[in-house]
Coordinates of C-alpha atoms and ligand atoms in Angstrom, one line a residue:
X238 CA -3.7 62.4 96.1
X239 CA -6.3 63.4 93.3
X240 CA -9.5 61.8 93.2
X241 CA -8.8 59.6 90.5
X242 CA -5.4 58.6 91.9
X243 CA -7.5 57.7 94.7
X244 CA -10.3 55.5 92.6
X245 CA -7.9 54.3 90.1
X246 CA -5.5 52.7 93.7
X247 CA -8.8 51.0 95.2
X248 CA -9.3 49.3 92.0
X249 CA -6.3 48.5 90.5
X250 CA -5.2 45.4 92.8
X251 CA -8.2 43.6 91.6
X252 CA -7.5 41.1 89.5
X253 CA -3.9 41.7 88.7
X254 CA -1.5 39.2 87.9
X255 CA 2.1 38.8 88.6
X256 CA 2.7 39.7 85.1
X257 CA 1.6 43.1 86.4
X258 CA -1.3 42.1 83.7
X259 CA -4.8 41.7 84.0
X260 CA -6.8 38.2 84.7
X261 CA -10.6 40.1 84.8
X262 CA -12.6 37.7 82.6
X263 CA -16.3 38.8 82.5
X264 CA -18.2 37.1 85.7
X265 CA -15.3 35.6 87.2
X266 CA -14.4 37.1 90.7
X267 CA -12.5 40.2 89.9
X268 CA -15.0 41.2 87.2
X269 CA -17.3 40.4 89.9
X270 CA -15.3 42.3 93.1
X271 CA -15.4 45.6 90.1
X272 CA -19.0 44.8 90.4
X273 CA -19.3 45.5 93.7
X274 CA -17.0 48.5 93.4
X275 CA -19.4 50.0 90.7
X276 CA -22.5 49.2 93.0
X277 CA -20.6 51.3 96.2
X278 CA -19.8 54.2 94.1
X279 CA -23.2 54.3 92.5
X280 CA -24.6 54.5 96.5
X281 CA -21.7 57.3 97.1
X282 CA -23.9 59.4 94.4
X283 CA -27.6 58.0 95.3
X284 CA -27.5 56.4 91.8
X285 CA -30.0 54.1 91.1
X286 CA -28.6 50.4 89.8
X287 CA -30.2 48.3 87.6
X288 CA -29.0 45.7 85.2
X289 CA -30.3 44.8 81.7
X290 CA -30.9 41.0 81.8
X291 CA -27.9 40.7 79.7
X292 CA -25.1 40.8 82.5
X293 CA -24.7 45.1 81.9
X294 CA -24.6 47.0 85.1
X295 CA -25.8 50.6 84.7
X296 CA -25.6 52.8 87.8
X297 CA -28.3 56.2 86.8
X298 CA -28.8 60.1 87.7
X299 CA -32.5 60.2 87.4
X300 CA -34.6 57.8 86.2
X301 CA -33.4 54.5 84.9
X302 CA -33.7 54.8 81.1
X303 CA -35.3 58.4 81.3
X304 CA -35.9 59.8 77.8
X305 CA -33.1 62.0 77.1
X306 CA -30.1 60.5 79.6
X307 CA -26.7 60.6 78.4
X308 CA -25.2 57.4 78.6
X309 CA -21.3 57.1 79.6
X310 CA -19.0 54.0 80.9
X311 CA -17.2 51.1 78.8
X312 CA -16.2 47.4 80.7
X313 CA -14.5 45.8 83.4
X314 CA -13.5 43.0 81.9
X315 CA -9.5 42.1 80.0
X316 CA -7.6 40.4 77.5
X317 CA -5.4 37.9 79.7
X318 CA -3.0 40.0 81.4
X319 CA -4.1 43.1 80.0
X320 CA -3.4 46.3 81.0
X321 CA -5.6 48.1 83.9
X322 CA -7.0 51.0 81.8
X323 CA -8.3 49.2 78.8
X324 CA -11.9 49.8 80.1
X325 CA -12.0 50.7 83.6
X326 CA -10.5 54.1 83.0
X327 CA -14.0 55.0 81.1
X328 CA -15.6 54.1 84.0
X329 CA -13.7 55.7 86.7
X330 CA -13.7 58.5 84.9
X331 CA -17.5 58.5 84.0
X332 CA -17.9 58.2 88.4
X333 CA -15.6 61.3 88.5
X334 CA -17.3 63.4 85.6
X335 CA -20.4 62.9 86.6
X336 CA -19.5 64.4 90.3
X337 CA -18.7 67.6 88.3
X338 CA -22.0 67.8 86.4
X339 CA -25.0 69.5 87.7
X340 CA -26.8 67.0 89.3
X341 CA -30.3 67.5 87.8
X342 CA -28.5 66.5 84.9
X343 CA -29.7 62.7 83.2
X344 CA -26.9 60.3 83.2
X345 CA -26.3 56.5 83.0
X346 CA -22.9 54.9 83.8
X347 CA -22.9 51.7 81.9
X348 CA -20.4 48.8 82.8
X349 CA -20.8 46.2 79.7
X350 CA -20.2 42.7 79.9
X351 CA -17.3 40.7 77.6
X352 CA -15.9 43.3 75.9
X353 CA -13.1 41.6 74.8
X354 CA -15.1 38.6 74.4
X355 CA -11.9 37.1 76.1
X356 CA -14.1 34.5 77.8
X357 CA -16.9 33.4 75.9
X358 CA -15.0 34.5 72.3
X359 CA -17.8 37.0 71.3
X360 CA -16.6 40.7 71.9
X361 CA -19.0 43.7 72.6
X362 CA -21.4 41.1 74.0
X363 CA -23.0 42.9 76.1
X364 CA -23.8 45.5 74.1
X365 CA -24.5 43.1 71.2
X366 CA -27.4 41.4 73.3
X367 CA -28.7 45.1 74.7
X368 CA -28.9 46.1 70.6
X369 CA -30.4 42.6 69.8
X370 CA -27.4 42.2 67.3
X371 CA -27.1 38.8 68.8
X372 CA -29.6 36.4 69.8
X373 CA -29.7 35.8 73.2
X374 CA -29.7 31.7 72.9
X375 CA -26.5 32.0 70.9
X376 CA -25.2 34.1 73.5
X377 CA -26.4 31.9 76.6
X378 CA -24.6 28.7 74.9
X379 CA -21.3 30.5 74.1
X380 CA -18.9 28.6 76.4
X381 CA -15.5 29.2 78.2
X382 CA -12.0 27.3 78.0
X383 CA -14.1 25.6 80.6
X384 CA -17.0 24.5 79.0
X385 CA -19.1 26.9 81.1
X386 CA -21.7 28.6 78.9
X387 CA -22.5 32.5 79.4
X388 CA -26.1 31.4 80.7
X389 CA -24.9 29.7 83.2
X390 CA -22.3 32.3 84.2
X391 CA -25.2 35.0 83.6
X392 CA -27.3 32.9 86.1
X393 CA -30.2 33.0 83.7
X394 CA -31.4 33.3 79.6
X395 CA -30.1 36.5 78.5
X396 CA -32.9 39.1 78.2
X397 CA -31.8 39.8 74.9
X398 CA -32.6 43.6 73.0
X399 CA -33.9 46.0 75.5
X400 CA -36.1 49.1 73.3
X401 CA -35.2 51.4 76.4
X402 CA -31.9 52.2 74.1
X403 CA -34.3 53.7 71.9
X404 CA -34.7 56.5 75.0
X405 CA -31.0 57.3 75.3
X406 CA -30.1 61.0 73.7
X407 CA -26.0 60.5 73.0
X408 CA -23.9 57.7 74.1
X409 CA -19.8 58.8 75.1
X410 CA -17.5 56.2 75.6
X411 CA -14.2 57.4 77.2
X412 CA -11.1 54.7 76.5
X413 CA -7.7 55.2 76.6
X414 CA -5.9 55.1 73.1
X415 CA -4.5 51.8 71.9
X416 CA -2.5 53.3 69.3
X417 CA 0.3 55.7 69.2
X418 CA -1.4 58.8 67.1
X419 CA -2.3 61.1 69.8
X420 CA -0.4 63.7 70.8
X421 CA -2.8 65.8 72.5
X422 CA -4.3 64.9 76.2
X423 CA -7.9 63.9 74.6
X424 CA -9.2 63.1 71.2
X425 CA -12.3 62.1 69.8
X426 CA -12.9 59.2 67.3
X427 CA -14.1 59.4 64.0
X428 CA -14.6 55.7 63.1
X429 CA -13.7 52.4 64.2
X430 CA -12.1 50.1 61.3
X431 CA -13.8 47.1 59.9
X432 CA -12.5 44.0 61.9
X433 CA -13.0 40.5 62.6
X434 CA -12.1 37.1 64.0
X435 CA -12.0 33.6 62.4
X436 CA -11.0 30.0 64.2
X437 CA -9.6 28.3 61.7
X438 CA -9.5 24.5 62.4
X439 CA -6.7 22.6 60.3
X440 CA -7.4 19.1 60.4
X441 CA -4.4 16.0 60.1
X442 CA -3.5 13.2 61.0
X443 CA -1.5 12.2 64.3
X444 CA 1.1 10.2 64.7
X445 CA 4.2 8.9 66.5
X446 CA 6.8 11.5 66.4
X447 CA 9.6 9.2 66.2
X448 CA 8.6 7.0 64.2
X449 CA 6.5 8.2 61.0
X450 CA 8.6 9.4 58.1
X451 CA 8.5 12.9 57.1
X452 CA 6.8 11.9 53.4
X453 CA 4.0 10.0 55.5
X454 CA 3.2 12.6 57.8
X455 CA -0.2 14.5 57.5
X456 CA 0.9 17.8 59.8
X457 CA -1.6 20.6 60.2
X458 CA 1.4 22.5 62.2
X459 CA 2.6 23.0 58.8
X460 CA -0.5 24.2 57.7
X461 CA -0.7 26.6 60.2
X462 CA 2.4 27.8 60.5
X463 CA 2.0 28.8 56.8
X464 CA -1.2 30.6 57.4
X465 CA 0.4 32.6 60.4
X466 CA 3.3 33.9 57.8
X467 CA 1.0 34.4 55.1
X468 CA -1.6 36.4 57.4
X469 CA 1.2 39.0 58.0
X470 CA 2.7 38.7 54.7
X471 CA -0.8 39.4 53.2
X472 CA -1.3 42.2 55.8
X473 CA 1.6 44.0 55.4
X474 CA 0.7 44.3 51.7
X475 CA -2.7 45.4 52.2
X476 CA -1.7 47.5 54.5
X477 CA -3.8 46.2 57.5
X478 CA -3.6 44.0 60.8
X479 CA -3.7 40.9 61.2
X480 CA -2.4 39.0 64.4
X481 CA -3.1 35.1 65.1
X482 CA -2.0 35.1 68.5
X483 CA -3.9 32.2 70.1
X484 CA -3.4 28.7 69.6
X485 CA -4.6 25.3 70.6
X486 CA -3.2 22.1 69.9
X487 CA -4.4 18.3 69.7
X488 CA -3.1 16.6 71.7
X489 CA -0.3 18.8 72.1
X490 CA 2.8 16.4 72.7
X491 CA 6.2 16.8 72.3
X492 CA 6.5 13.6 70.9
X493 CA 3.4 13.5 69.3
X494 CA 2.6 14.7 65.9
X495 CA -0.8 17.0 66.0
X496 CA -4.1 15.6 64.7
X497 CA -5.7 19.1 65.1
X498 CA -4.2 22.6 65.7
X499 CA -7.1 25.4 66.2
X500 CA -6.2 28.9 65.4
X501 CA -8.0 32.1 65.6
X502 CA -7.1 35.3 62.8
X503 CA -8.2 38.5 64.2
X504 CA -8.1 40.8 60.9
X505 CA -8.5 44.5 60.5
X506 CA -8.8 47.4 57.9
X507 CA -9.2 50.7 57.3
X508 CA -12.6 49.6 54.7
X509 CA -14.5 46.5 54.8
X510 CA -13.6 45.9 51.1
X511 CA -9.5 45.7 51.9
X512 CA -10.8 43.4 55.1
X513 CA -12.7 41.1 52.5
X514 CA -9.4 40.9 50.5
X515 CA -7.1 40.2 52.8
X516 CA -9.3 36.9 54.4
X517 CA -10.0 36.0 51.1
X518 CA -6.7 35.6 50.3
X519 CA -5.5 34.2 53.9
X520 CA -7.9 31.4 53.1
X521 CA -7.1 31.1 49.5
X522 CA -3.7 30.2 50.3
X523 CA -3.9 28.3 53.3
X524 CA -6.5 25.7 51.5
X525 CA -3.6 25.4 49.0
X526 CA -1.1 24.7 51.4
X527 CA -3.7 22.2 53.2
X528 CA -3.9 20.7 49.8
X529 CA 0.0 20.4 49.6
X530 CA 0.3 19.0 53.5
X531 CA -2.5 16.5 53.2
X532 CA -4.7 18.2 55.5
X533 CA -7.8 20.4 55.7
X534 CA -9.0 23.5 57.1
X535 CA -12.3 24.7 58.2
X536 CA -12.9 28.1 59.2
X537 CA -15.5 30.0 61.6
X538 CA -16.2 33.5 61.2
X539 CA -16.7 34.1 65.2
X540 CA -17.5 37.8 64.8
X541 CA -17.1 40.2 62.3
X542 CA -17.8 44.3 62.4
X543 CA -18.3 46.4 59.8
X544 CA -17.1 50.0 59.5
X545 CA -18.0 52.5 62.1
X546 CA -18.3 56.0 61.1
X547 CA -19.4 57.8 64.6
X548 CA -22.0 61.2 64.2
X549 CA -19.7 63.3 62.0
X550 CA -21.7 66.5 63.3
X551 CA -21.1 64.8 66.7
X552 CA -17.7 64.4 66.6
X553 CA -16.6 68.1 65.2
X554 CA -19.2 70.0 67.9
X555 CA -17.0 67.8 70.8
X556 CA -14.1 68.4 68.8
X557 CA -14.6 72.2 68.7
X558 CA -15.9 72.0 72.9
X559 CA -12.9 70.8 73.4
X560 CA -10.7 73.5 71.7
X561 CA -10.1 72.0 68.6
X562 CA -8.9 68.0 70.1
X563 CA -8.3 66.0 67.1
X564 CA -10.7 63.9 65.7
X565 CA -9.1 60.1 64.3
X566 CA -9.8 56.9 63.8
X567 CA -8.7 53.6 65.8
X568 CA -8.1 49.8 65.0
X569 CA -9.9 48.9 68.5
X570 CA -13.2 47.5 68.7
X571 CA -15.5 49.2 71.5
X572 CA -18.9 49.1 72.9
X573 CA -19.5 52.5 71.4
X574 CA -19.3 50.7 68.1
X575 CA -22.0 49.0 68.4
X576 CA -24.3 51.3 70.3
X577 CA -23.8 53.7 67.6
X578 CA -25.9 51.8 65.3
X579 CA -28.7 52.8 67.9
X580 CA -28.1 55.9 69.4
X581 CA -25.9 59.1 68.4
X582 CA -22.6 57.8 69.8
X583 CA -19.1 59.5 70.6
X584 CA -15.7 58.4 71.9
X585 CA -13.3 60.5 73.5
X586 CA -9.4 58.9 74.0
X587 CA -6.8 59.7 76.6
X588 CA -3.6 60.0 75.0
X589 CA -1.6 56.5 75.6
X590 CA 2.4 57.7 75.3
X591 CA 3.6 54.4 74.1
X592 CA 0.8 53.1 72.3
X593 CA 1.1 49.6 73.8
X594 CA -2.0 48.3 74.7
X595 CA -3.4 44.6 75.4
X596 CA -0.3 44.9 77.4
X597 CA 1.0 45.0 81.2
X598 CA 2.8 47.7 79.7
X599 CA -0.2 49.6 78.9
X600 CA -0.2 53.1 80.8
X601 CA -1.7 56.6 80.9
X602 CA -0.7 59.3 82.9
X603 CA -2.2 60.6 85.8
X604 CA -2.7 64.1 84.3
X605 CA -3.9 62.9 80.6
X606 CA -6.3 61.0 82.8
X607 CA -7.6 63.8 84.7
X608 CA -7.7 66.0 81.4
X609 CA -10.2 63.1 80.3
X610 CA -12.2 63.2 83.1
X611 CA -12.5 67.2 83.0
X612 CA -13.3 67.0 79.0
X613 CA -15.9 63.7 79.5
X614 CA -17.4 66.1 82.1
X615 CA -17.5 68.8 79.8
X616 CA -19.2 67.1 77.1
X617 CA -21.5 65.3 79.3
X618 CA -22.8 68.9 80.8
X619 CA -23.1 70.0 77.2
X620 CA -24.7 67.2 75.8
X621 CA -27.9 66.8 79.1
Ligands
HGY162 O1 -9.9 43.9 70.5 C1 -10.3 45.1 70.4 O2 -10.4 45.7 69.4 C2 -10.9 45.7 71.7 O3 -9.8 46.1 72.5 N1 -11.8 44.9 72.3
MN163 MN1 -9.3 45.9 74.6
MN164 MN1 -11.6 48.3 75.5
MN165 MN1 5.6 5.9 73.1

């Protein structure tokens, strides 16, 4: 059994659902048991851990924060019944790429909190409150399906912006694809695409099912159902994403005709300026169709990211290390977005066959996995 076959069995029980999906919501107990993996494998190579204040666990080769480290990793955490790699895989294989570098050599192993912001609705928020992109009492009272907030998850006020990024030479995020363009082992990203997500609130008026007319009714179903055709509609023009794949309904009866449905647009494209269009015009027409049904619509711009372009000169010098992998762009938000704002940052992707991702279905092979591992290695040796 290879090394990573022999990592990636210890953790992948953790957290998994019958769906063969992933339930690891940041600080819950799986998140939590990966925690604990990270801590044991940090001991295994007499790394030093430390976390930031903000819920990110970093496990270090040298000194904490010393000017110059390398920084690697990416999350534990999941959508709901995710797939296992999404994440882990860039920190199992940061463990195993590090165990090939000289060991004088500076590295951090970072394990970032909310990712997928899949618990408290924020993505990257980790590495949002380690930039100081968001402020840390926003953060704190960002809540769960729950109504627990992320402070009282986090155990404490988030220490917010930490200027020891300021020390870091090159961030390198490893993650496996979620897209279906790469058709070599390993690639390296070029740019992440503008993206977004909005909860749109329509606003009616309940009522008896059975017994309210159809020309009396005030139903913000309608409204959203309109939106959800018109979002693709729109996006399929534009050609760019958009996906409204979670709902909540009020009070969500059979026989009860909905005073509230709440709906969140995640929207994507390949330039802000398309992005802009495309939620301008979702909006536009939905506030028409509100108009038509009788109810109303407020929306909430929960996050939004703008373009990333990662280091050009970055990307073609791993590119070229790495005998000539192909350099492209992806749909996917990552931590390595936002750090890159900060500190020169790369990405490197392990081909995904099928593309699926956000998936039980998601999968990587064992070798494309090792070939990541051997090429993070490689550019982590180059780059200390
Ligand atoms: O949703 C995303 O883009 C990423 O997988 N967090
Ligand atoms: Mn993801
Ligand atoms: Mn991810
Ligand atoms: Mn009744």
């Amino acid at each position: 059994m290879s090394e990573f076959a022999k990592l990636w069995a210890e953790i992948a029980p953790i957290g998994r659902a019958g769906s063969g999906g992933y339930l690891r919501f940041a600080l819950t107990e799986p998140e939590l048991t990966l925690r604990d993996w990270f801590r044991a494998q940090a001991a295994l190579r007499d790394m030093t851990v430390t976390d930031d204040g903000n819920g990110n666990l970093f496990a270090w080769r040298g000194e904490p924060w010393a000017p110059g480290t390398v920084l690697t990793g990416s999350h534990f955490d999941s959508v709901p019944h995710g797939g296992g790699y999404d994440g882990p895989l860039g920190i199992v294989s940061a463990f195993l790429a590090v165990d090939r570098v000289p060991r004088d050599r500076r590295i951090g192993i970072a394990a970032f909190v909310e990712e997928e912001g899949g618990r408290f609705g924020v993505p990257c928020l980790g590495s949002r409150l380690l930039t100081g992109v968001i402020d840390p009492d926003r953060a704190a009272a960002l809540t769960d399906r729950d109504g627990i907030s992320f402070g009282a998850a986090l155990g404490a006020r988030p220490a917010g912006a930490r200027k020891e990024i300021g020390q870091i030479a090159a961030v390198v995020e490893l993650h496996i694809e979620q897209g279906r363009a790469l058709e070599t082992p390993v690639g390296v990203a070029s740019a992440i695409w503008p993206h977004g997500r909005w909860r749109m609130d329509f606003t009616g008026i309940g009522d008896h099912a059975g017994t309210t007319r159809m020309t009396d009714r005030h139903d913000p179903m309608l409204t959203f159902a309109h939106t959800v055709l018109t979002a693709d509609q729109e996006a399929r023009l534009a050609g760019a994403h958009a996906t409204m794949g979670r709902v909540q309904v009020e009070p969500n009866a059979t026989n009860a005709i909905p005073s509230l449905v709440r709906g969140w647009l995640d929207a994507r494209a390949a330039d802000t300026a398309t992005l802009d269009r495309l939620v301008g015009s979702v909006v536009e027409k939905a506030t028409e169709r509100a108009a038509r049904d009788g109810t109303t619509l407020a929306m909430t711009a929960e996050s939004v990211s703008g373009e990333v372009a990662f280091d050009t000169a970055l990307a073609e010098r791993l590119s070229a290390l790495l005998k000539d992998a192909p350099i492209l762009p992806t749909g996917a938000g990552h931590d390595a977005g936002v750090l890159s704002a900060h500190v020169p940052t790369a990405m490197l992707f392990v081909r995904n066959p099928t593309g699926v991702s956000h998936s039980p279905a998601e999968h990587a092979s064992d070798d494309d996995c090792e070939a990541g591992i051997e090429a993070l290695a490689t550019v982590l040796e180059e780059l200390t």
